[in-house]
């Protein structure tokens, strides 16, 4: 991202203006691929529209001059120029209507295509990319401009083409009268080019530097408008504070925008006054020529309009080039994001055939961590230190430890959400780095502790575990039954078609534990070879937790299962247990072996067991009273 930042700090010179057009081939490729017929029609219509003002002037000039000759030749001398002018005017209006219709459709298609490109790029990134604030800034800048910038560039290009055609044709009319008049009318707007270019660069840099704050306003907006944060904001009375923060950022944006508007308005007023003065002088020259009988009345009309058109076209051409330069600077942000190199291991295998994927992802027989160490990007503190263990097919592994001990980090490395680790992760004795990432992930079912609550139907919430079988009700019910959620789904108004959450109409909100079991059902739907459940019982009561773990053990009877939990009661039946502390494996074995060691595992297990016993004694004492 440093290179993009360097490009942003552009100095205003001819070289950089020319360089800013280097994205034009990609822009035209994008426009062409969006809709070829519409794009060609827009080009043809704009070329015709560029020539139409001069044709109208010539027809009007002919009509007015024919009035004088009609006194001797008859009214038909006026009639035919009138018919031609009326017909061309109607044709020009039809062109305008067609242009508006096609342009609106094309703008929508282009916006949709670019948003699709941004989302396609987003899903190709790795977790470490998404956790990078610079990548998030690049994404925000791309999203901010995606909906309108590319189409505005097309409009500016077409405006330049139209203005150029009009300018040169009207200038040719004036050159036949006074050559210096056309030169003067073209020169005046060009004098404002440099000044407005500087203002355009300042506006660009303002938007560039604003991206982090824009993400902040977006986050505040999400907090204030989403149901997930509503309860805390309401009870802790945070609404006023967060709204104040949001309003303060908007006030900063307004103050910055106001300064830029004043600059642009002041500069515009100066050059507008100059242009109006030149326009008035040129009108006076036309009237003087008519007074001296050097030109006819029809020429007076055409020349005065040609003066206005030349001045306006020259001004539009200058402003169009300025706007195009500014749009090109913004466009860099879109392509800077689309050109990001993903650190996701799956990105290295894009284009691989399905056959090669299948041969590169054999049945998972074993998982081995061999002296694995890892630091999160930007952190100097290791999250994992020389972790080693082996898991064979048909076994279950439970990982326990205090918060921050590295349990979840292990699973992120195993699922290749990060690949910048030291040591080796081996699948069937083969380095995971040498495997097809996407093919391997299809063999893994995961429930993360921060699982997603999809505001969709039950069918999607469970079926996302295996999209290919989402319409297979038998498979959905089997996964729901394994997760202990089948009876709840049957009791819902529309069963599998029930909308979940409160974001959309007729949505059914679930408790935290129910949402968690939906997520577990989603993992069970996977029919994977390796299952990873990361704190899947954090919102479940002990009885339901035990049921989930028993279903999990049954599910992985001939597969591999990894179960991460803070609770020790359910995991005691695991084949192998890792006790982690500060990123290291401090103890490992089965439950009986670890209890006999009388170490950290035994201490924490007894502490938790005693807490449950104390709570049970209290309940019995209250019921006895």
Coordinates of C-alpha atoms in Angstrom, one line a residue:
X1 CA 0.0 0.0 0.0
X2 CA 3.0 2.3 0.4
X3 CA 3.3 2.6 -3.4
X4 CA -0.4 3.7 -3.6
X5 CA 0.3 6.3 -0.9
X6 CA 3.3 7.6 -2.9
X7 CA 1.1 7.9 -6.0
X8 CA -1.4 9.8 -4.0
X9 CA 1.0 12.6 -3.2
X10 CA 1.2 13.8 -6.9
X11 CA 2.8 17.0 -7.8
X12 CA 1.1 19.1 -10.4
X13 CA 3.0 18.9 -13.7
X14 CA 2.5 17.8 -17.2
X15 CA 4.2 14.5 -16.6
X16 CA 1.8 13.5 -13.8
X17 CA -1.2 14.7 -15.8
X18 CA -0.2 12.4 -18.7
X19 CA 0.6 9.6 -16.3
X20 CA -2.8 9.9 -14.7
X21 CA -4.3 8.6 -17.9
X22 CA -2.4 5.2 -17.8
X23 CA -5.6 3.5 -16.5
X24 CA -7.6 4.5 -19.6
X25 CA -7.1 1.1 -21.3
X26 CA -8.4 -0.7 -18.2
X27 CA -11.3 1.7 -17.9
X28 CA -12.3 1.2 -21.6
X29 CA -11.9 -2.6 -21.2
X30 CA -14.2 -2.4 -18.2
X31 CA -16.8 -0.3 -20.1
X32 CA -16.6 -2.5 -23.1
X33 CA -17.1 -5.7 -21.0
X34 CA -20.0 -4.1 -19.1
X35 CA -22.3 -4.0 -22.2
X36 CA -20.9 -3.7 -25.7
X37 CA -24.0 -2.5 -27.6
X38 CA -24.9 0.2 -25.1
X39 CA -21.3 1.4 -25.0
X40 CA -21.1 1.8 -28.8
X41 CA -24.5 3.5 -28.9
X42 CA -23.4 6.0 -26.3
X43 CA -20.3 6.8 -28.3
X44 CA -22.2 7.3 -31.5
X45 CA -24.9 9.4 -29.9
X46 CA -22.4 11.7 -28.3
X47 CA -20.5 12.3 -31.5
X48 CA -23.7 13.2 -33.2
X49 CA -24.7 15.5 -30.3
X50 CA -21.3 17.2 -30.6
X51 CA -21.9 18.2 -34.2
X52 CA -25.6 19.1 -33.7
X53 CA -25.1 22.7 -32.3
X54 CA -23.1 23.8 -35.4
X55 CA -25.6 22.1 -37.8
X56 CA -28.4 24.0 -36.0
X57 CA -26.5 27.3 -36.3
X58 CA -26.0 26.8 -40.0
X59 CA -29.6 25.8 -40.6
X60 CA -30.8 28.9 -38.6
X61 CA -28.4 31.2 -40.5
X62 CA -29.7 29.9 -43.8
X63 CA -33.3 30.3 -42.6
X64 CA -32.8 33.9 -41.5
X65 CA -30.9 34.9 -44.6
X66 CA -33.6 33.3 -46.8
X67 CA -36.2 35.7 -45.4
X68 CA -34.6 38.6 -47.3
X69 CA -34.4 36.7 -50.6
X70 CA -38.0 35.3 -50.2
X71 CA -39.4 38.7 -50.9
X72 CA -38.4 38.2 -54.5
X73 CA -38.5 34.4 -54.9
X74 CA -41.6 33.5 -52.8
X75 CA -42.3 31.9 -49.4
X76 CA -41.0 28.5 -50.5
X77 CA -37.5 29.9 -50.2
X78 CA -38.2 30.2 -46.4
X79 CA -40.2 27.0 -46.1
X80 CA -37.6 24.5 -47.0
X81 CA -34.9 25.8 -44.5
X82 CA -37.7 25.9 -41.9
X83 CA -38.6 22.3 -42.5
X84 CA -34.9 21.2 -42.4
X85 CA -34.4 23.1 -39.1
X86 CA -37.5 21.7 -37.5
X87 CA -36.7 18.1 -38.6
X88 CA -33.2 18.4 -37.3
X89 CA -34.4 19.8 -34.0
X90 CA -36.8 16.9 -33.5
X91 CA -34.0 14.5 -34.4
X92 CA -31.7 16.1 -31.9
X93 CA -34.4 15.8 -29.2
X94 CA -34.9 12.1 -30.0
X95 CA -31.1 11.7 -29.7
X96 CA -31.3 13.3 -26.2
X97 CA -34.0 11.0 -25.0
X98 CA -32.2 7.9 -26.3
X99 CA -29.0 9.1 -24.7
X100 CA -30.7 9.6 -21.3
X101 CA -32.4 6.1 -21.5
X102 CA -29.2 4.2 -22.5
X103 CA -27.0 6.1 -20.1
X104 CA -29.1 5.3 -17.1
X105 CA -29.1 1.6 -17.9
X106 CA -25.4 1.6 -18.6
X107 CA -24.6 3.4 -15.4
X108 CA -26.5 0.9 -13.4
X109 CA -24.8 -2.1 -15.1
X110 CA -21.4 -0.5 -14.7
X111 CA -21.9 0.2 -11.0
X112 CA -23.1 -3.4 -10.5
X113 CA -20.1 -4.8 -12.3
X114 CA -17.6 -2.8 -10.3
X115 CA -19.2 -3.7 -7.0
X116 CA -19.0 -7.3 -8.0
X117 CA -15.3 -6.9 -8.8
X118 CA -14.7 -5.3 -5.4
X119 CA -16.5 -8.2 -3.6
X120 CA -14.7 -10.8 -5.7
X121 CA -11.4 -9.2 -4.7
X122 CA -12.5 -9.1 -1.0
X123 CA -13.3 -12.8 -0.8
X124 CA -9.9 -13.6 -2.4
X125 CA -8.0 -11.8 0.5
X126 CA -6.7 -13.6 3.5
X127 CA -7.7 -13.0 7.1
X128 CA -4.4 -11.1 7.7
X129 CA -5.2 -8.9 4.8
X130 CA -8.6 -8.1 6.2
X131 CA -7.1 -7.3 9.6
X132 CA -4.7 -4.8 8.0
X133 CA -6.0 -1.2 8.5
X134 CA -4.3 0.0 5.2
X135 CA -6.2 -2.7 3.3
X136 CA -9.4 -1.6 4.9
X137 CA -8.7 2.0 4.0
X138 CA -8.1 0.9 0.4
X139 CA -11.3 -1.1 0.4
X140 CA -13.2 1.9 1.8
X141 CA -11.8 4.3 -0.9
X142 CA -12.7 1.8 -3.6
X143 CA -16.2 1.4 -2.3
X144 CA -16.7 5.1 -2.0
X145 CA -15.9 5.7 -5.7
X146 CA -17.1 2.5 -7.2
X147 CA -20.7 3.5 -7.7
X148 CA -20.0 6.6 -9.8
X149 CA -16.4 7.4 -10.6
X150 CA -15.9 5.0 -13.7
X151 CA -19.2 6.2 -15.2
X152 CA -18.2 9.9 -14.5
X153 CA -15.0 9.2 -16.3
X154 CA -16.9 7.9 -19.3
X155 CA -19.2 11.0 -19.1
X156 CA -16.1 13.3 -19.0
X157 CA -14.5 11.5 -21.9
X158 CA -17.7 11.8 -23.9
X159 CA -18.0 15.5 -22.8
X160 CA -14.5 16.2 -24.0
X161 CA -15.3 14.5 -27.4
X162 CA -18.6 16.4 -27.7
X163 CA -17.0 19.7 -26.6
X164 CA -14.0 19.3 -29.0
X165 CA -16.3 18.6 -32.0
X166 CA -18.5 21.7 -31.1
X167 CA -15.4 23.8 -30.4
X168 CA -13.6 23.2 -33.6
X169 CA -16.7 23.5 -35.8
X170 CA -17.9 26.8 -34.2
X171 CA -14.3 28.1 -34.2
X172 CA -14.2 27.3 -38.0
X173 CA -17.2 29.5 -38.4
X174 CA -15.6 32.4 -36.5
X175 CA -12.3 32.0 -38.3
X176 CA -14.1 32.8 -41.6
X177 CA -15.0 36.1 -40.0
X178 CA -12.1 37.0 -37.7
X179 CA -9.4 34.4 -37.0
X180 CA -8.2 36.1 -33.8
X181 CA -11.7 36.0 -32.3
X182 CA -11.7 32.2 -32.2
X183 CA -8.1 32.1 -30.8
X184 CA -9.1 34.5 -28.0
X185 CA -12.2 32.6 -27.0
X186 CA -10.2 29.3 -26.8
X187 CA -7.3 30.8 -24.9
X188 CA -9.2 32.5 -22.1
X189 CA -10.6 29.2 -20.4
X190 CA -7.2 27.6 -20.8
X191 CA -5.6 30.2 -18.5
X192 CA -7.7 28.7 -15.6
X193 CA -6.4 25.2 -16.1
X194 CA -3.5 25.2 -13.7
X195 CA -5.4 26.9 -10.9
X196 CA -8.3 24.5 -11.0
X197 CA -5.9 21.6 -11.3
X198 CA -4.3 22.5 -8.0
X199 CA -7.7 22.7 -6.4
X200 CA -8.6 19.3 -7.8
X201 CA -5.4 17.8 -6.3
X202 CA -6.2 19.3 -2.9
X203 CA -9.7 17.8 -3.1
X204 CA -8.3 14.4 -3.9
X205 CA -5.8 14.5 -1.0
X206 CA -8.6 15.6 1.3
X207 CA -10.6 12.5 0.4
X208 CA -7.5 10.3 0.5
X209 CA -6.7 11.3 4.1
X210 CA -10.3 11.1 5.1
X211 CA -10.7 7.3 4.5
X212 CA -9.8 6.2 8.1
X213 CA -12.3 8.7 9.5
X214 CA -14.9 7.6 7.0
X215 CA -14.5 4.0 8.3
X216 CA -14.9 5.4 11.8
X217 CA -18.2 7.1 10.9
X218 CA -19.4 3.8 9.3
X219 CA -18.6 1.9 12.4
X220 CA -20.4 4.4 14.6
X221 CA -23.4 4.2 12.3
X222 CA -23.4 0.3 12.6
X223 CA -23.3 0.5 16.4
X224 CA -26.2 2.9 16.5
X225 CA -28.4 1.1 14.0
X226 CA -27.8 -2.7 14.5
X227 CA -29.7 -4.9 16.9
X228 CA -26.6 -6.7 18.1
X229 CA -25.3 -3.5 19.8
X230 CA -28.7 -2.0 20.7
X231 CA -29.0 -3.6 24.2
X232 CA -25.7 -2.3 25.6
X233 CA -26.1 1.1 24.0
X234 CA -29.5 1.4 25.5
X235 CA -28.6 0.2 29.0
X236 CA -25.3 1.9 29.3
X237 CA -26.9 5.1 27.8
X238 CA -24.2 5.3 25.1
X239 CA -26.5 6.7 22.4
X240 CA -25.8 10.4 23.1
X241 CA -22.0 9.8 23.4
X242 CA -21.7 7.8 20.1
X243 CA -24.1 10.2 18.3
X244 CA -21.9 13.1 19.5
X245 CA -18.8 11.4 18.1
X246 CA -20.6 10.8 14.8
X247 CA -21.7 14.4 14.6
X248 CA -18.2 15.7 15.4
X249 CA -16.8 13.7 12.5
X250 CA -19.5 15.1 10.2
X251 CA -18.7 18.6 11.4
X252 CA -15.0 18.1 10.5
X253 CA -16.0 16.8 7.0
X254 CA -18.3 19.8 6.5
X255 CA -15.6 22.3 7.6
X256 CA -13.1 20.8 5.2
X257 CA -15.6 20.7 2.3
X258 CA -16.6 24.3 3.0
X259 CA -12.9 25.4 2.7
X260 CA -12.6 23.7 -0.6
X261 CA -15.9 25.0 -2.0
X262 CA -14.8 28.6 -1.1
X263 CA -11.5 28.1 -2.9
X264 CA -13.3 26.7 -6.0
X265 CA -16.0 29.4 -5.9
X266 CA -13.5 32.3 -5.6
X267 CA -11.3 31.0 -8.4
X268 CA -14.4 30.4 -10.5
X269 CA -15.8 33.9 -9.9
X270 CA -12.5 35.5 -11.1
X271 CA -12.3 33.6 -14.4
X272 CA -16.0 33.9 -15.0
X273 CA -15.7 37.7 -14.8
X274 CA -12.9 37.6 -17.4
X275 CA -14.9 35.3 -19.7
X276 CA -18.0 37.5 -19.5
X277 CA -15.9 40.5 -20.4
X278 CA -14.4 38.8 -23.4
X279 CA -17.9 37.6 -24.4
X280 CA -19.3 41.1 -24.3
X281 CA -16.4 42.5 -26.3
X282 CA -16.9 39.9 -29.0
X283 CA -20.7 40.6 -29.2
X284 CA -19.9 44.2 -29.7
X285 CA -17.5 43.4 -32.6
X286 CA -20.3 41.4 -34.3
X287 CA -22.7 44.3 -33.9
X288 CA -20.1 46.7 -35.3
X289 CA -19.5 44.4 -38.3
X290 CA -23.3 44.3 -38.9
X291 CA -23.5 48.1 -38.6
X292 CA -20.9 48.5 -41.2
X293 CA -22.8 46.1 -43.5
X294 CA -19.9 43.6 -43.5
X295 CA -22.2 40.7 -42.5
X296 CA -25.9 39.8 -43.0
X297 CA -28.5 39.6 -40.2
X298 CA -28.4 35.8 -40.3
X299 CA -24.7 35.9 -39.8
X300 CA -25.2 38.1 -36.7
X301 CA -27.4 35.5 -35.2
X302 CA -25.0 32.6 -36.0
X303 CA -21.8 34.5 -35.0
X304 CA -23.2 35.6 -31.7
X305 CA -24.3 32.1 -30.9
X306 CA -21.0 30.7 -32.2
X307 CA -19.2 33.0 -29.9
X308 CA -21.2 31.7 -26.9
X309 CA -20.8 28.1 -28.1
X310 CA -17.0 28.5 -28.6
X311 CA -16.5 30.1 -25.2
X312 CA -18.7 27.5 -23.5
X313 CA -17.2 24.6 -25.4
X314 CA -13.7 25.8 -24.6
X315 CA -14.7 26.2 -21.0
X316 CA -16.3 22.7 -21.0
X317 CA -13.2 21.2 -22.6
X318 CA -10.9 22.7 -20.0
X319 CA -13.1 21.7 -17.1
X320 CA -13.6 18.3 -18.6
X321 CA -9.9 17.7 -18.8
X322 CA -9.5 18.9 -15.2
X323 CA -12.3 16.7 -13.9
X324 CA -10.9 13.8 -15.9
X325 CA -7.5 14.3 -14.2
X326 CA -9.2 14.4 -10.8
X327 CA -11.3 11.3 -11.6
X328 CA -8.2 9.5 -12.7
X329 CA -6.6 10.2 -9.4
X330 CA -9.6 8.7 -7.6
X331 CA -9.7 5.8 -10.1
X332 CA -6.3 4.8 -8.9
X333 CA -7.8 3.8 -5.6
X334 CA -10.2 1.4 -7.3
X335 CA -7.4 -0.3 -9.2
X336 CA -5.0 -0.1 -6.3
X337 CA -7.4 -2.3 -4.3
X338 CA -8.2 -4.6 -7.2
X339 CA -4.4 -5.1 -7.8
X340 CA -3.7 -6.0 -4.2
X341 CA -1.7 -9.2 -3.8
X342 CA -3.6 -11.6 -1.6
X343 CA -1.7 -13.5 1.1
X344 CA -4.4 -16.2 1.1
X345 CA -2.8 -19.5 0.2
X346 CA -5.9 -20.3 -1.9
X347 CA -5.0 -17.4 -4.2
X348 CA -1.9 -19.2 -5.3
X349 CA -3.9 -22.0 -6.7
X350 CA -6.5 -20.0 -8.7
X351 CA -6.9 -21.7 -12.1
X352 CA -6.1 -25.2 -11.0
X353 CA -8.3 -27.8 -12.5
X354 CA -10.8 -29.8 -10.4
X355 CA -8.8 -33.0 -11.2
X356 CA -5.6 -31.5 -9.8
X357 CA -7.5 -30.3 -6.8
X358 CA -8.9 -33.8 -6.1
X359 CA -5.5 -35.5 -6.5
X360 CA -3.8 -32.9 -4.3
X361 CA -6.3 -33.4 -1.4
X362 CA -6.3 -37.0 -0.3
X363 CA -8.5 -38.4 2.5
X364 CA -7.2 -36.9 5.8
X365 CA -5.6 -39.6 7.9
X366 CA -3.5 -37.5 10.3
X367 CA -2.8 -34.0 11.4
X368 CA 0.6 -33.1 12.9
X369 CA 1.9 -29.8 14.3
X370 CA 5.7 -29.9 14.5
X371 CA 7.4 -27.1 16.5
X372 CA 4.9 -24.5 15.2
X373 CA 5.4 -20.9 16.3
X374 CA 3.5 -17.8 15.1
X375 CA 3.3 -14.1 15.6
X376 CA 0.3 -12.0 14.5
X377 CA 1.2 -9.4 11.9
X378 CA 2.5 -6.2 13.7
X379 CA 2.9 -8.0 17.1
X380 CA 6.2 -8.7 18.7
X381 CA 4.7 -11.2 21.2
X382 CA 4.4 -14.8 19.9
X383 CA 0.9 -16.3 20.0
X384 CA 2.3 -19.8 19.7
X385 CA 5.7 -21.2 20.8
X386 CA 7.0 -24.6 19.5
X387 CA 3.6 -26.4 19.5
X388 CA 3.8 -30.1 18.7
X389 CA 1.1 -32.7 18.6
X390 CA -0.3 -35.5 16.4
X391 CA -3.9 -36.5 15.7
X392 CA -4.9 -39.7 13.9
X393 CA -8.1 -40.5 12.0
X394 CA -10.8 -41.8 14.4
X395 CA -9.4 -39.7 17.4
X396 CA -10.8 -36.6 19.1
X397 CA -8.5 -33.9 20.4
X398 CA -9.6 -31.5 23.1
X399 CA -7.6 -28.2 23.6
X400 CA -8.0 -26.3 26.9
X401 CA -6.4 -23.4 28.5
X402 CA -6.9 -19.9 29.8
X403 CA -7.9 -16.9 27.6
X404 CA -5.1 -15.9 25.3
X405 CA -3.3 -19.2 25.5
X406 CA -3.3 -19.7 21.7
X407 CA -6.1 -22.3 21.3
X408 CA -8.0 -20.4 18.6
X409 CA -4.7 -19.4 16.9
X410 CA -4.0 -23.1 16.4
X411 CA -7.2 -23.5 14.4
X412 CA -6.6 -20.4 12.3
X413 CA -3.3 -21.9 11.2
X414 CA -4.8 -25.4 10.6
X415 CA -7.5 -23.9 8.4
X416 CA -4.8 -21.8 6.6
X417 CA -6.3 -18.4 7.6
X418 CA -2.7 -17.5 8.3
X419 CA 0.3 -19.2 6.7
X420 CA 3.2 -17.1 8.0
X421 CA 4.1 -19.6 10.7
X422 CA 7.4 -21.3 11.6
X423 CA 7.7 -25.0 11.9
X424 CA 5.5 -27.5 10.0
X425 CA 1.9 -28.4 9.8
X426 CA 1.6 -31.8 8.2
X427 CA -1.5 -33.5 6.7
X428 CA -0.8 -37.2 6.1
X429 CA 2.9 -36.3 6.5
X430 CA 2.7 -33.7 3.7
X431 CA 3.3 -29.9 4.4
X432 CA 0.0 -28.0 4.4
X433 CA 1.8 -25.4 2.4
X434 CA 2.1 -27.9 -0.5
X435 CA -1.6 -28.7 -0.5
X436 CA -4.4 -27.1 -2.5
X437 CA -5.9 -24.8 0.1
X438 CA -9.4 -24.7 -1.3
X439 CA -9.6 -28.5 -1.7
X440 CA -8.3 -29.0 1.8
X441 CA -10.9 -26.5 3.3
X442 CA -13.7 -28.4 1.6
X443 CA -12.8 -31.3 3.9
X444 CA -13.0 -29.3 7.1
X445 CA -16.0 -28.3 9.1
X446 CA -15.5 -25.5 11.6
X447 CA -17.5 -23.6 14.3
X448 CA -15.6 -20.5 15.4
X449 CA -16.3 -18.9 18.7
X450 CA -17.3 -15.7 16.9
X451 CA -19.6 -17.6 14.5
X452 CA -21.8 -15.7 12.1
X453 CA -25.5 -15.2 12.8
X454 CA -26.8 -15.0 9.2
X455 CA -30.0 -12.9 9.0
X456 CA -31.4 -15.4 6.5
X457 CA -33.6 -18.5 6.6
X458 CA -32.9 -21.5 8.7
X459 CA -32.2 -23.3 5.4
X460 CA -29.3 -21.0 4.6
X461 CA -28.0 -20.9 8.1
X462 CA -27.5 -24.6 8.2
X463 CA -27.1 -25.2 4.5
X464 CA -24.1 -22.9 4.2
X465 CA -22.1 -25.8 5.6
X466 CA -22.6 -27.6 2.3
X467 CA -24.1 -25.3 -0.4
X468 CA -24.4 -28.2 -2.8
X469 CA -26.9 -29.9 -0.5
X470 CA -28.8 -26.8 0.7
X471 CA -32.0 -28.0 -1.0
X472 CA -31.7 -31.5 0.5
X473 CA -34.2 -31.4 3.4
X474 CA -33.1 -34.8 4.7
X475 CA -29.5 -33.6 5.1
X476 CA -30.6 -30.4 6.7
X477 CA -32.7 -32.2 9.3
X478 CA -30.0 -34.7 10.0
X479 CA -27.5 -31.9 10.7
X480 CA -30.1 -30.1 12.9
X481 CA -30.8 -33.3 14.8
X482 CA -27.1 -33.9 15.5
X483 CA -26.8 -30.3 16.9
X484 CA -29.9 -30.8 19.0
X485 CA -31.8 -28.0 17.2
X486 CA -34.3 -30.1 15.2
X487 CA -37.2 -29.8 17.6
X488 CA -36.8 -26.0 17.8
X489 CA -36.8 -25.7 14.0
X490 CA -39.9 -27.8 13.7
X491 CA -41.7 -25.5 16.2
X492 CA -40.9 -22.4 14.1
X493 CA -43.6 -20.9 11.9
X494 CA -42.1 -22.0 8.6
X495 CA -39.7 -24.7 9.6
X496 CA -36.6 -24.6 7.5
X497 CA -38.0 -21.6 5.6
X498 CA -38.2 -19.5 8.8
X499 CA -36.4 -16.1 8.6
X500 CA -33.9 -15.7 11.5
X501 CA -32.9 -12.4 13.2
X502 CA -34.7 -9.1 13.4
X503 CA -33.2 -7.3 10.4
X504 CA -35.9 -8.4 7.9
X505 CA -39.7 -8.9 8.1
X506 CA -41.1 -11.9 10.0
X507 CA -37.7 -12.7 11.5
X508 CA -37.5 -15.0 14.5
X509 CA -34.8 -14.0 17.0
X510 CA -33.0 -16.8 18.8
X511 CA -31.1 -17.0 22.1
X512 CA -27.3 -17.0 22.1
X513 CA -27.3 -20.8 22.7
X514 CA -29.8 -21.5 20.0
X515 CA -27.8 -19.4 17.5
X516 CA -24.7 -21.4 18.6
X517 CA -26.4 -24.8 17.9
X518 CA -27.5 -23.5 14.5
X519 CA -23.8 -22.8 13.8
X520 CA -22.9 -26.3 15.0
X521 CA -25.5 -27.8 12.7
X522 CA -23.9 -25.8 9.9
X523 CA -20.5 -27.5 10.7
X524 CA -22.2 -30.9 10.9
X525 CA -23.8 -30.3 7.5
X526 CA -20.4 -30.2 6.0
X527 CA -19.9 -34.0 6.1
X528 CA -16.2 -33.2 6.5
X529 CA -13.2 -35.4 7.3
X530 CA -11.9 -33.0 9.9
X531 CA -14.1 -31.2 12.4
X532 CA -13.0 -28.2 14.5
X533 CA -15.4 -26.8 17.2
X534 CA -13.9 -23.7 18.7
X535 CA -15.8 -22.9 22.0
X536 CA -19.0 -24.3 20.6
X537 CA -20.6 -24.5 24.0
X538 CA -19.8 -21.0 25.4
X539 CA -23.5 -20.1 25.3
X540 CA -24.9 -23.6 26.2
X541 CA -25.9 -25.0 29.5
X542 CA -23.9 -27.9 30.9
X543 CA -26.5 -30.5 29.9
X544 CA -26.7 -29.3 26.3
X545 CA -23.0 -29.0 26.1
X546 CA -22.6 -32.6 27.0
X547 CA -25.1 -33.6 24.4
X548 CA -23.3 -31.6 21.8
X549 CA -20.0 -33.2 22.7
X550 CA -21.5 -36.7 22.6
X551 CA -23.0 -36.0 19.2
X552 CA -19.6 -34.6 18.1
X553 CA -17.8 -37.8 19.3
X554 CA -20.3 -39.9 17.4
X555 CA -19.9 -37.8 14.2
X556 CA -16.1 -38.1 14.2
X557 CA -16.0 -41.8 15.0
X558 CA -14.2 -42.5 11.8
X559 CA -12.9 -39.0 11.2
X560 CA -10.7 -36.4 13.0
X561 CA -12.2 -34.1 15.6
X562 CA -10.8 -31.1 17.5
X563 CA -12.8 -29.6 20.3
X564 CA -11.7 -26.3 22.0
X565 CA -13.4 -25.3 25.3
X566 CA -13.0 -23.5 28.6
X567 CA -15.2 -26.1 30.2
X568 CA -13.6 -29.4 31.4
X569 CA -16.6 -31.5 32.2
X570 CA -17.4 -32.5 28.6
X571 CA -13.9 -32.8 27.2
X572 CA -12.8 -35.4 29.7
X573 CA -13.9 -38.1 27.3
X574 CA -11.6 -36.9 24.5
X575 CA -8.9 -39.3 23.3
X576 CA -6.2 -36.7 23.7
X577 CA -6.1 -33.4 25.6
X578 CA -3.7 -30.5 25.1
X579 CA -3.3 -28.1 28.0
X580 CA -2.0 -24.7 26.7
X581 CA -0.6 -21.7 28.5
X582 CA 0.8 -18.5 27.0
X583 CA 1.1 -20.1 23.5
X584 CA 2.8 -23.3 24.6
X585 CA 1.6 -26.9 25.2
X586 CA 2.4 -27.4 28.9
X587 CA 0.6 -30.7 29.4
X588 CA -0.9 -33.4 27.1
X589 CA -2.5 -36.8 27.5
X590 CA -5.9 -38.2 28.2
X591 CA -8.0 -37.1 31.2
X592 CA -6.8 -39.8 33.6
X593 CA -3.2 -39.2 32.7
X594 CA -3.5 -35.4 33.2
X595 CA -5.3 -35.8 36.5
X596 CA -2.6 -38.1 37.8
X597 CA 0.1 -35.5 36.8
X598 CA -1.7 -33.2 39.3
X599 CA -0.6 -30.2 37.2
X600 CA -2.4 -27.2 35.7
X601 CA -5.1 -29.3 34.1
X602 CA -5.9 -31.1 37.3
X603 CA -6.0 -27.8 39.2
X604 CA -8.3 -26.0 36.8
X605 CA -10.5 -29.1 36.4
X606 CA -11.0 -29.4 40.2
X607 CA -11.6 -25.7 40.5
X608 CA -14.4 -25.8 37.9
X609 CA -15.8 -29.0 39.3
X610 CA -16.0 -27.6 42.8
X611 CA -17.7 -24.5 41.5
X612 CA -20.4 -26.7 39.9
X613 CA -20.7 -28.7 43.2
X614 CA -21.0 -25.4 45.2
X615 CA -23.7 -24.2 42.9
X616 CA -25.6 -27.5 43.1
X617 CA -25.4 -27.4 46.9
X618 CA -26.8 -23.9 47.0
X619 CA -29.7 -24.9 44.7
X620 CA -30.5 -27.9 47.0
X621 CA -30.3 -25.7 50.1
X622 CA -32.7 -23.2 48.6
X623 CA -35.2 -25.9 47.5
X624 CA -35.1 -27.4 51.0
X625 CA -36.0 -24.1 52.6

